[in-house]
Short mmCIF file of C-alpha atoms in Angstrom, two decimals:
data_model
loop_
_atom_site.label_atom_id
_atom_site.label_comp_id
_atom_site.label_asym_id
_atom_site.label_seq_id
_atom_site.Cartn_x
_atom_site.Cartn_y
_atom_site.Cartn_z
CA UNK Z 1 -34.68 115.84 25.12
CA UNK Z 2 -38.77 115.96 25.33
CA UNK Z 3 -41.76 117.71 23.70
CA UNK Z 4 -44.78 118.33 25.07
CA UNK Z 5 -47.92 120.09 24.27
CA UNK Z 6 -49.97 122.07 26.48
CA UNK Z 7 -53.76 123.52 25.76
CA UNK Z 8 -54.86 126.54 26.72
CA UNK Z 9 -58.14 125.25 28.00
CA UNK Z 10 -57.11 123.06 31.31
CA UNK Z 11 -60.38 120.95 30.32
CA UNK Z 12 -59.22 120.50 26.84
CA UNK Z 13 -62.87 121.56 25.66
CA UNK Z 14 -63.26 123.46 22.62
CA UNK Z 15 -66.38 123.99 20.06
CA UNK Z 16 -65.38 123.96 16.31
CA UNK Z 17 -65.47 127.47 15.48
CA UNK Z 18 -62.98 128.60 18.64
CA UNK Z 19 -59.24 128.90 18.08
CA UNK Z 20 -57.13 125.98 19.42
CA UNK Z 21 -54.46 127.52 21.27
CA UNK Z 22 -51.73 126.32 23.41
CA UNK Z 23 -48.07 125.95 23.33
CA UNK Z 24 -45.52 123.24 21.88
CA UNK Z 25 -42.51 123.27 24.91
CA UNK Z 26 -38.95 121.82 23.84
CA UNK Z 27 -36.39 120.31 26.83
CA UNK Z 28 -33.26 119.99 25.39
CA UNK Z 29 -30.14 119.80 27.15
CA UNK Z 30 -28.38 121.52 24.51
CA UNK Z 31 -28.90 123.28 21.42
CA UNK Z 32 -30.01 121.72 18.00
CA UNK Z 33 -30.95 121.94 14.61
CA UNK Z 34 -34.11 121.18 13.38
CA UNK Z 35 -36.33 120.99 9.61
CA UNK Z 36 -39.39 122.24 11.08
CA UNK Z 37 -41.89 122.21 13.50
CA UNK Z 38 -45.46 121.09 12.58
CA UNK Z 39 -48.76 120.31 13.93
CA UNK Z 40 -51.31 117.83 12.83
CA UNK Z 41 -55.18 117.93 13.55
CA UNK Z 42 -57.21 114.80 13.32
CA UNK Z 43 -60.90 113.97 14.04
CA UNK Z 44 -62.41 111.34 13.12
CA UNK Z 45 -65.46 108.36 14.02
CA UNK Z 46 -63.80 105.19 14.53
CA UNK Z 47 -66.13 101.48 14.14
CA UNK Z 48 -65.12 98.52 14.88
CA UNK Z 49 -67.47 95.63 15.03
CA UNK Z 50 -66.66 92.58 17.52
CA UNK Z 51 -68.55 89.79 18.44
CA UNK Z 52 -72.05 89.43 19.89
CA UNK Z 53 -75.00 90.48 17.71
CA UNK Z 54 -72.27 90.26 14.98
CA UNK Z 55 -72.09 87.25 12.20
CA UNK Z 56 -69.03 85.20 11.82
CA UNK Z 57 -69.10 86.94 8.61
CA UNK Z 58 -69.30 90.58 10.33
CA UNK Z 59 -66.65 89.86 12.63
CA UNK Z 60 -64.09 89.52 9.92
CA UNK Z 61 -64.40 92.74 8.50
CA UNK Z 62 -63.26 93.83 12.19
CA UNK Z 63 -62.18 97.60 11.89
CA UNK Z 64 -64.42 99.25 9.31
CA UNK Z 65 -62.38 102.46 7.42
CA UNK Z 66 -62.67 105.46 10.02
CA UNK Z 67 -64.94 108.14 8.85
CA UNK Z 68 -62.68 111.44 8.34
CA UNK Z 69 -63.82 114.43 10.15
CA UNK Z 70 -60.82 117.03 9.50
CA UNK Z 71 -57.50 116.57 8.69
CA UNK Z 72 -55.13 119.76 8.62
CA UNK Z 73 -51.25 120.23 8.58
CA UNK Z 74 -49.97 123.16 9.58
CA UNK Z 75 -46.12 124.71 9.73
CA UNK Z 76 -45.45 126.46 13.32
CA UNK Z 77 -42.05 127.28 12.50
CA UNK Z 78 -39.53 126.63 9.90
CA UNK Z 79 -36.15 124.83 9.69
CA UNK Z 80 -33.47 126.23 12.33
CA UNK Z 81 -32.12 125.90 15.98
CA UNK Z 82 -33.85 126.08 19.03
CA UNK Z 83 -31.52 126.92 22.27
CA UNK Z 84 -30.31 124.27 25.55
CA UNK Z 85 -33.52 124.43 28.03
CA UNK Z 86 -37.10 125.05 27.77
CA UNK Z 87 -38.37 126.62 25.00
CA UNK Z 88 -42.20 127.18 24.44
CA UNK Z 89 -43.59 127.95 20.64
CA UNK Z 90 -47.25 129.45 20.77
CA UNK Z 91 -49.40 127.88 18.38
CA UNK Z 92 -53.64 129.21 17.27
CA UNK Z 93 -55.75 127.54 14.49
CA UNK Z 94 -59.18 127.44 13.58
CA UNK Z 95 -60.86 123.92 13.13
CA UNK Z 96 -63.72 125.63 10.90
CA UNK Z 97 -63.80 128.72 9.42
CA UNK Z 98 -66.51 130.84 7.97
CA UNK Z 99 -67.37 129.60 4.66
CA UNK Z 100 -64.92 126.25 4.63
CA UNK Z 101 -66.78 123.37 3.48
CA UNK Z 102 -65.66 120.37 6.16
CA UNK Z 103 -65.33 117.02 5.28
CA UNK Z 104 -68.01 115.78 7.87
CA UNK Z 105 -70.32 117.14 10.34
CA UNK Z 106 -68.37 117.92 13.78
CA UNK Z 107 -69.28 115.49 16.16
CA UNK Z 108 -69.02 115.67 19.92
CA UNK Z 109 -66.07 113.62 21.72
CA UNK Z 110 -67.45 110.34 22.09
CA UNK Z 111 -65.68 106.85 23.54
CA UNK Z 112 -67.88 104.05 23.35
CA UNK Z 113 -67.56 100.45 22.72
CA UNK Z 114 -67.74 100.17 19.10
CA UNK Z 115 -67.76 103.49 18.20
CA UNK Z 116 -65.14 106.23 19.32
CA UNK Z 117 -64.84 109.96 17.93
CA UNK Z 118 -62.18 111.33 18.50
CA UNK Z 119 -59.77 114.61 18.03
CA UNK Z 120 -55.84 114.31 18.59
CA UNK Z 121 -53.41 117.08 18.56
CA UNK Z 122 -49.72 115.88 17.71
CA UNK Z 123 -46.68 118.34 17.54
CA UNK Z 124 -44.03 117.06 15.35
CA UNK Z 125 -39.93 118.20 15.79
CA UNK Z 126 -38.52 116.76 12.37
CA UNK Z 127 -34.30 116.50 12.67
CA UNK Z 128 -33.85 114.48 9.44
CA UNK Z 129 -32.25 111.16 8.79
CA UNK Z 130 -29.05 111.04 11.83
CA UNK Z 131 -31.85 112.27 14.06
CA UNK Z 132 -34.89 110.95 16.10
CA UNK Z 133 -37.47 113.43 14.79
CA UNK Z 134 -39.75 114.03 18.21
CA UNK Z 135 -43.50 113.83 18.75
CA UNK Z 136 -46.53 114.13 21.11
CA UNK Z 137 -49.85 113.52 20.49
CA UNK Z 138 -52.88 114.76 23.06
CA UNK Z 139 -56.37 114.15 22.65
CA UNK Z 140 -58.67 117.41 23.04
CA UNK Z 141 -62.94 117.22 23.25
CA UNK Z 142 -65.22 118.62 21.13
CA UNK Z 143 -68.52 119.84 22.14
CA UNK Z 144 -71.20 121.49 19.69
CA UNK Z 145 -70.84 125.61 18.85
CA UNK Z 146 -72.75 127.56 20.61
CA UNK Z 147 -75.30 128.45 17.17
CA UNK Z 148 -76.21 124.57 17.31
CA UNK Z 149 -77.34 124.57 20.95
CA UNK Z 150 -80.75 124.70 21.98
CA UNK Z 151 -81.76 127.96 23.35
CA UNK Z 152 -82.70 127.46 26.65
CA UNK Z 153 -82.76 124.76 29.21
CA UNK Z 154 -84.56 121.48 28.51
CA UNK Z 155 -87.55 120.86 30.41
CA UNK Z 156 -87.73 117.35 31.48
CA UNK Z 157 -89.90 114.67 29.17
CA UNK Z 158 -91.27 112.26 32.01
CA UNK Z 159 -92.52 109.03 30.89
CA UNK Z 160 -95.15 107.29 33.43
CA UNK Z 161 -93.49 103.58 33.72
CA UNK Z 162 -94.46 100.74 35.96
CA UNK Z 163 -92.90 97.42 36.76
CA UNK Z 164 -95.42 94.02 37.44
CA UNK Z 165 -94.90 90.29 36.87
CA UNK Z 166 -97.06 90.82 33.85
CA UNK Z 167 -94.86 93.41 31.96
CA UNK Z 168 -91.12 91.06 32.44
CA UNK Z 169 -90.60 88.83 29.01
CA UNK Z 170 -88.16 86.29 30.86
CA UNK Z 171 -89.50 83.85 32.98
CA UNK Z 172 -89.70 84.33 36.87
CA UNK Z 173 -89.11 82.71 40.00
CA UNK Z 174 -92.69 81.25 41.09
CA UNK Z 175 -92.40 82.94 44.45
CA UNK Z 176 -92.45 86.46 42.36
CA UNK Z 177 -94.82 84.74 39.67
CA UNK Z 178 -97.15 83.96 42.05
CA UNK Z 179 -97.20 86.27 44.83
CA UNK Z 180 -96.72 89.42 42.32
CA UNK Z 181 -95.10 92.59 43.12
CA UNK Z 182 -95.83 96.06 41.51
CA UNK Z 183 -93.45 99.37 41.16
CA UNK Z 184 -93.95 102.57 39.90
CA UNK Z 185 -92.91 105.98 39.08
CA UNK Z 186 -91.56 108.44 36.37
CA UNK Z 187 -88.08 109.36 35.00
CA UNK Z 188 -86.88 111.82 32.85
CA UNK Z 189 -86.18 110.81 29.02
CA UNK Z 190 -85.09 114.04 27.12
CA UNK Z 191 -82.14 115.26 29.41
CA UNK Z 192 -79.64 117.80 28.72
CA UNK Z 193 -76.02 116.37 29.43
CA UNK Z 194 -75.32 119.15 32.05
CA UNK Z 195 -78.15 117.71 34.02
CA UNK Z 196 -78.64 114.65 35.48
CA UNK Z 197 -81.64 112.05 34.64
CA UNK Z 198 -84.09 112.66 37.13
CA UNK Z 199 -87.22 111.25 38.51
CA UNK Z 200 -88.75 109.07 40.91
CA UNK Z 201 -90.14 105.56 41.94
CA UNK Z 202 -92.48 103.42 44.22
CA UNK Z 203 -92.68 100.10 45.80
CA UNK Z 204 -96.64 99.31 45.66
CA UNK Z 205 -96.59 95.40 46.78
CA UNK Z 206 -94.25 93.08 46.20
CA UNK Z 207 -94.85 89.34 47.66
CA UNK Z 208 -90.47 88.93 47.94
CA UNK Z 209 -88.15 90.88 49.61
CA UNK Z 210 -86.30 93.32 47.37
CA UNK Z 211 -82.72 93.29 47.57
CA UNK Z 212 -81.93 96.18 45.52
CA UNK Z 213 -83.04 98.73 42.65
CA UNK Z 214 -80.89 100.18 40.20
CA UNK Z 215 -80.83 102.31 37.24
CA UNK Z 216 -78.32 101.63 34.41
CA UNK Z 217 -77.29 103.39 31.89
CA UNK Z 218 -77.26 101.76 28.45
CA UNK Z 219 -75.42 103.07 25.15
CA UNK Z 220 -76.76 101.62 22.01
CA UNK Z 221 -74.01 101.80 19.27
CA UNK Z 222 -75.30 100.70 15.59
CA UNK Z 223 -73.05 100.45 12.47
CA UNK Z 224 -74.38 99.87 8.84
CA UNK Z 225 -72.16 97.60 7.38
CA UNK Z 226 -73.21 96.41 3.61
CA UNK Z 227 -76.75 95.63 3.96
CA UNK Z 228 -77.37 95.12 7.69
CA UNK Z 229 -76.80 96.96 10.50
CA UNK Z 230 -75.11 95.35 13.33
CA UNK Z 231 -76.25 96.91 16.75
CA UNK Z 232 -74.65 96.37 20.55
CA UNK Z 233 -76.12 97.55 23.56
CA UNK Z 234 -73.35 97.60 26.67
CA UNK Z 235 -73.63 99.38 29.88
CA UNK Z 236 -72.31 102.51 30.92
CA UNK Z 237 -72.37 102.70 34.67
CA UNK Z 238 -75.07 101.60 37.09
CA UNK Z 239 -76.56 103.67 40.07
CA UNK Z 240 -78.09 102.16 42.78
CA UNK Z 241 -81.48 103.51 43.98
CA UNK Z 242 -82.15 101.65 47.07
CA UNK Z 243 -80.53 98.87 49.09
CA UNK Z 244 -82.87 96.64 51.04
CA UNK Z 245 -86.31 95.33 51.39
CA UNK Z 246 -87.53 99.32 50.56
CA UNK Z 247 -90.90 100.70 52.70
CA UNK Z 248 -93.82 100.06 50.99
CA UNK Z 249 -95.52 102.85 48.82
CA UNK Z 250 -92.87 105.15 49.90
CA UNK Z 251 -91.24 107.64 46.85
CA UNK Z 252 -87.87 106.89 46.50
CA UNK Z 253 -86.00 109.80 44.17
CA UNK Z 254 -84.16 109.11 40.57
CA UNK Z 255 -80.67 110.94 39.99
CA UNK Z 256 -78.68 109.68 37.56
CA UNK Z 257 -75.70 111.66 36.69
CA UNK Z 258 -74.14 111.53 32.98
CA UNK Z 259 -70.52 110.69 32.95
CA UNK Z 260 -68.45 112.71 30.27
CA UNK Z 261 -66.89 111.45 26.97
CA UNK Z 262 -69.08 108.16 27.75
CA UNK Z 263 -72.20 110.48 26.30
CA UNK Z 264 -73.20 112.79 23.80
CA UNK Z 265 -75.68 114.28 21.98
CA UNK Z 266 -77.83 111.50 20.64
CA UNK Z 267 -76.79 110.70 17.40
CA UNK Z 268 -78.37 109.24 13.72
CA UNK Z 269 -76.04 109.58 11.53
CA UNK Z 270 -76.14 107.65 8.08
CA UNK Z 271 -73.04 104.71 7.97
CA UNK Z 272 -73.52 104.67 12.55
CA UNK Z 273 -75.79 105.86 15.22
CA UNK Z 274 -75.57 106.39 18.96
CA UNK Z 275 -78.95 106.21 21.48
CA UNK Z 276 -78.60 105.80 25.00
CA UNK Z 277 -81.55 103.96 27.56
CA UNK Z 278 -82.38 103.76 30.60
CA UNK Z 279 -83.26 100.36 32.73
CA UNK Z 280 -84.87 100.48 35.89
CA UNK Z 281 -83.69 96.95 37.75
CA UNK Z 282 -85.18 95.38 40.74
CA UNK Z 283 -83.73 92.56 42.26
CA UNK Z 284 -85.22 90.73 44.60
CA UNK Z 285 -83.99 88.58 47.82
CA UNK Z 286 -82.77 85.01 46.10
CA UNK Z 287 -80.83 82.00 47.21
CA UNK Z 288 -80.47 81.69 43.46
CA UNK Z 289 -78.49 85.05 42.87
CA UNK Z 290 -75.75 84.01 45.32
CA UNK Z 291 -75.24 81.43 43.05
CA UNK Z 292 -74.66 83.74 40.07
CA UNK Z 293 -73.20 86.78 41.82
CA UNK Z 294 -70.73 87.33 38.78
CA UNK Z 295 -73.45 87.59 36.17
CA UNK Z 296 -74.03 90.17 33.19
CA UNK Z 297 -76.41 92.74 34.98
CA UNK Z 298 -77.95 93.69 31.57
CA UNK Z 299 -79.12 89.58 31.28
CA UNK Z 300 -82.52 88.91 32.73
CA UNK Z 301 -82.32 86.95 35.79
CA UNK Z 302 -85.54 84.48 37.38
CA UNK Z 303 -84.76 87.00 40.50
CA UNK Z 304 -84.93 90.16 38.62
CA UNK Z 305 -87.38 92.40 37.01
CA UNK Z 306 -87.10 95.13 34.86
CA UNK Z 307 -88.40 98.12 32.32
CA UNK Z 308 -86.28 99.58 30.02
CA UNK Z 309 -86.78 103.48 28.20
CA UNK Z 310 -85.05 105.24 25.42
CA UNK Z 311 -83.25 108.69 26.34
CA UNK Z 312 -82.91 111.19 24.40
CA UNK Z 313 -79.54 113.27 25.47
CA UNK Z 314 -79.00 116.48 23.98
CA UNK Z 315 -76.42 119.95 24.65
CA UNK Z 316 -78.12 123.13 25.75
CA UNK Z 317 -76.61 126.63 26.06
#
């Protein structure tokens, strides 16, 4: 004997104000009695806060109490049988309805490192004490209604960045200290997250052979926790540019593409907040870096240079 629940939307994507529908489908073998049939909505923004910029104080508060975004219960059918074989139950509710006050603003699906929002769907087949009561649970995404969206496309913010011995904080190897090296180009930093991140780059000089250039995506998770707000930045995917000692002064195109449930809208809320950047990496040819192959790529290496920006992602009609 199984439950299941399936979503009427094959991408599981729904916007607050839209009806949830789907069905609740029973296998059973044979027939049997039942107190009820419910379903249970929950949304909520999960923290957690780990090690790393966090105190040894911080760390023991570990999970902080989840921030409740909406909570309902709701009867599909009442006590009774259900027959042998498959039976399906229809289900439709509304997450937000016109007037209802909601505990908290309605986030967009989000998994991150410290920070996760989140929306689960369970089904619930209660059979009373003798019985296993049966349940499911499936997670469905949130994205922003449609009156929240901006109104048209977003056109593209480019920042003008450029990359020299002169602009890197970390020290260098002496080669690259020395000899110099110089990149520019422009990138997008507003970006809608049905677009990609888009832009472009060029190789002026550089005195040592480049080995590679890649752009990675950061997320940049902050909770407020008592007094002080403990931030981690950890990286999302990278996407490599170029591979190889790249021509000189020739433009070399930026696409970045932005993975779902990894982003959303960029958000500053009160208790958390979620930014995104954007780091343009060069790495350059190194005995050094063979030696260090398994490094963090986010750590600054003597063999690598690079120029960080902050994005700013948001949904568009």
């Amino acid at each position: 004997m199984a439950i299941e629940l399936k979503l009427s939307h094959a991408n599981r994507i729904y916007r607050p104000s839209e009806p949830l529908e789907g069905k609740i489908i029973v296998n059973s073998p044979s027939t049997i009695s039942h107190y009820g049939i419910r379903i249970t909505v929950n949304g909520s923004v999960n923290l957690q806060v780990r090690g790393g910029s966090a105190g040894v104080i911080e760390s023991f508060y570990g999970v902080i109490k989840p921030i409740l975004i909406v909570n309902k219960n709701i009867e599909i059918k009442p006590s009774g049988k259900i027959s042998s074989g498959t039976t399906e139950i229809p289900f439709s509710l509304y997450l937000k309805k016109a007037g209802e006050k909601n505990l908290e603003r309605f986030y967009e699906t989000f998994h991150g490192a410290d920070i996760s929002i989140q929306y689960l769907l369970t089904a619930d087949l209660m059979r009373g004490y003798l019985h296993k009561s049966l349940s499911t649970t499936t997670e469905f995404i949130i994205e922003s209604d449609k009156d929240d969206l901006l109104a048209g496309p977003v056109a593209p913010e480019m920042v003008i960045f450029y990359v020299t011995q002169d602009t890197q904080r970390h020290p260098l190897l002496p080669e690259l200290k020395s000899g110099g090296f110089r990149v520019t180009g422009r990138m997008s930093t507003q970006c809608s997250l049905s677009d990609a991140i888009t832009g472009e780059l060029t190789v002026e000089a550089s005195a040592v052979p480049i080995k590679s250039i890649d752009i990675q995506l950061l997320r940049v998770e902050s909770i407020l926790l008592g007094e002080k707000i403990i931030t981690e930045t950890s990286l999302i995917r990278t996407t490599q540019i170029a591979d190889g000692d790249v021509c000189r002064n020739l433009t070399l195109p930026i696409y970045v593409l932005l993975p779902r449930l990894l982003t959303c809208p960029t958000i500053l809320a009160g208790p958390f907040s979620v930014e995104f950047k954007a780091s343009i990496v060069i790495t350059f040819q190194s005995e050094l870096s063979k030696l260090h192959s398994k490094s963090d790529p986010r750590t600054p290496r003597l063999w690598t240079a690079m120029e960080t920006l902050p994005l700013e992602l948001v949904r568009t009609k």
